[in-house]
PDB file of C-alpha atoms in Angstrom:
ATOM      1  CA  GLN A 711       2.751   5.288  -6.296  1.00 53.00           C
ATOM      2  CA  PRO A 712       1.685   9.007  -6.275  1.00 56.00           C
ATOM      3  CA  ILE A 713      -1.854   9.436  -7.260  1.00 64.00           C
ATOM      4  CA  ALA A 714      -2.936  12.021  -4.789  1.00 62.00           C
ATOM      5  CA  PRO A 715      -4.174  15.255  -6.510  1.00 65.00           C
ATOM      6  CA  PHE A 716      -1.663  17.433  -4.799  1.00 67.00           C
ATOM      7  CA  THR A 717       1.380  15.458  -5.271  1.00 70.00           C
ATOM      8  CA  GLN A 718       4.279  16.057  -7.672  1.00 72.00           C
ATOM      9  CA  GLY A 719       5.731  12.702  -7.074  1.00 73.00           C
ATOM     10  CA  GLN A 720       6.894  10.238  -9.718  1.00 74.00           C
ATOM     11  CA  THR A 721       7.218   6.414  -9.313  1.00 77.00           C
ATOM     12  CA  VAL A 722      10.819   5.181  -9.861  1.00 77.00           C
ATOM     13  CA  VAL A 723      12.029   1.807 -10.397  1.00 81.00           C
ATOM     14  CA  LEU A 724      15.468   0.737  -8.933  1.00 76.00           C
ATOM     15  CA  GLU A 725      17.484  -2.189  -9.639  1.00 81.00           C
ATOM     16  CA  ASP A 726      19.565  -4.278  -7.275  1.00 78.00           C
ATOM     17  CA  VAL A 727      18.667  -2.428  -4.245  1.00 74.00           C
ATOM     18  CA  ASP A 728      20.656  -3.585  -1.064  1.00 77.00           C
ATOM     19  CA  THR A 729      19.017  -2.890   2.437  1.00 75.00           C
ATOM     20  CA  GLN A 730      20.938  -3.426   5.539  1.00 79.00           C
ATOM     21  CA  GLY A 731      19.926  -2.986   9.232  1.00 78.00           C
ATOM     22  CA  VAL A 732      21.908  -2.779  12.174  1.00 79.00           C
ATOM     23  CA  MET A 733      20.875  -4.314  15.523  1.00 74.00           C
ATOM     24  CA  ASP A 734      22.292  -2.748  18.652  1.00 75.00           C
ATOM     25  CA  GLU A 735      24.012  -5.153  21.229  1.00 77.00           C
ATOM     26  CA  ALA A 736      21.442  -6.508  23.525  1.00 73.00           C
ATOM     27  CA  ARG A 737      21.867  -6.378  27.195  1.00 73.00           C
ATOM     28  CA  ILE A 738      20.330  -9.128  29.432  1.00 73.00           C
ATOM     29  CA  MET A 739      20.008  -8.641  33.219  1.00 72.00           C
ATOM     30  CA  LEU A 740      18.555 -10.921  35.735  1.00 72.00           C
ATOM     31  CA  VAL A 741      15.730  -9.521  37.913  1.00 69.00           C
ATOM     32  CA  PRO A 742      15.082 -10.705  41.418  1.00 68.00           C
ATOM     33  CA  GLU A 743      12.072 -12.912  41.636  1.00 73.00           C
ATOM     34  CA  VAL A 744      10.281 -10.482  44.119  1.00 66.00           C
ATOM     35  CA  VAL A 745      10.516  -7.193  42.207  1.00 76.00           C
ATOM     36  CA  THR A 746       9.334  -3.639  43.055  1.00 85.00           C
ATOM     37  CA  ILE A 747       8.762  -0.940  40.519  1.00 86.00           C
ATOM     38  CA  GLN A 748      11.753   0.824  42.037  1.00 89.00           C
ATOM     39  CA  SER A 749      14.110  -2.180  41.358  1.00 86.00           C
ATOM     40  CA  LEU A 750      12.512  -2.891  37.904  1.00 85.00           C
ATOM     41  CA  ALA A 751      13.217   1.025  37.149  1.00 88.00           C
ATOM     42  CA  ASP A 752      16.942   0.576  38.418  1.00 89.00           C
ATOM     43  CA  VAL A 753      17.562  -2.240  36.166  1.00 85.00           C
ATOM     44  CA  LEU A 754      16.062  -0.509  33.145  1.00 87.00           C
ATOM     45  CA  ASN A 755      18.175   2.616  34.053  1.00 89.00           C
ATOM     46  CA  GLN A 756      21.323   0.281  34.040  1.00 87.00           C
ATOM     47  CA  MET A 757      20.458  -1.149  30.824  1.00 85.00           C
ATOM     48  CA  GLY A 758      19.815   2.351  29.164  1.00 88.00           C
ATOM     49  CA  GLY A 759      16.015   1.921  29.190  1.00 89.00           C
ATOM     50  CA  THR A 760      13.649   5.089  29.040  1.00 90.00           C
ATOM     51  CA  PRO A 761      10.644   5.844  31.022  1.00 90.00           C
ATOM     52  CA  GLN A 762       8.552   4.849  28.161  1.00 90.00           C
ATOM     53  CA  ASP A 763      10.395   1.256  28.466  1.00 90.00           C
ATOM     54  CA  LEU A 764       9.318   0.866  32.103  1.00 89.00           C
ATOM     55  CA  ILE A 765       5.650   1.977  31.083  1.00 90.00           C
ATOM     56  CA  SER A 766       5.423  -0.494  28.412  1.00 92.00           C
ATOM     57  CA  ILE A 767       6.846  -3.269  30.728  1.00 89.00           C
ATOM     58  CA  LEU A 768       4.329  -2.386  33.352  1.00 90.00           C
ATOM     59  CA  GLN A 769       1.427  -2.215  30.829  1.00 91.00           C
ATOM     60  CA  ALA A 770       2.309  -5.716  29.326  1.00 92.00           C
ATOM     61  CA  LEU A 771       2.407  -7.244  32.766  1.00 89.00           C
ATOM     62  CA  ARG A 772      -0.975  -5.775  33.536  1.00 90.00           C
ATOM     63  CA  ARG A 773      -2.396  -7.319  30.401  1.00 93.00           C
ATOM     64  CA  LEU A 774      -1.041 -10.542  31.258  1.00 92.00           C
ATOM     65  CA  GLY A 775      -2.541 -10.343  34.813  1.00 91.00           C
ATOM     66  CA  ALA A 776       1.038 -10.678  36.450  1.00 86.00           C
ATOM     67  CA  ILE A 777       0.450  -7.425  38.398  1.00 85.00           C
ATOM     68  CA  GLN A 778      -2.475  -5.374  39.641  1.00 86.00           C
ATOM     69  CA  VAL A 779      -1.681  -1.658  39.164  1.00 82.00           C
ATOM     70  CA  GLU A 780      -3.138   1.512  37.957  1.00 85.00           C
ATOM     71  CA  ILE A 781      -0.927   3.383  35.515  1.00 80.00           C
ATOM     72  CA  GLU A 782      -1.284   7.085  35.028  1.00 81.00           C
ATOM     73  CA  THR A 783       0.753   9.162  32.589  1.00 75.00           C
ATOM     74  CA  LEU A 784       0.957  12.773  32.428  1.00 76.00           C
TER      75      LEU A 784
END
């Protein structure tokens, strides 16, 4: 509800609001037991992943103690 001194907003009450979400189709791929960062990147690329996805996965694995890696981002 707008209370800030510089806003011109108004509170509006809506009845019977229907909100829907759409989830993209999930892709599942098996990754070999012995994995290199390159093979992980290759699998993510095949799945349409982004460099940020790879970084997030590596950071999660590092937090879990599953890998010992130093990650630098530019």
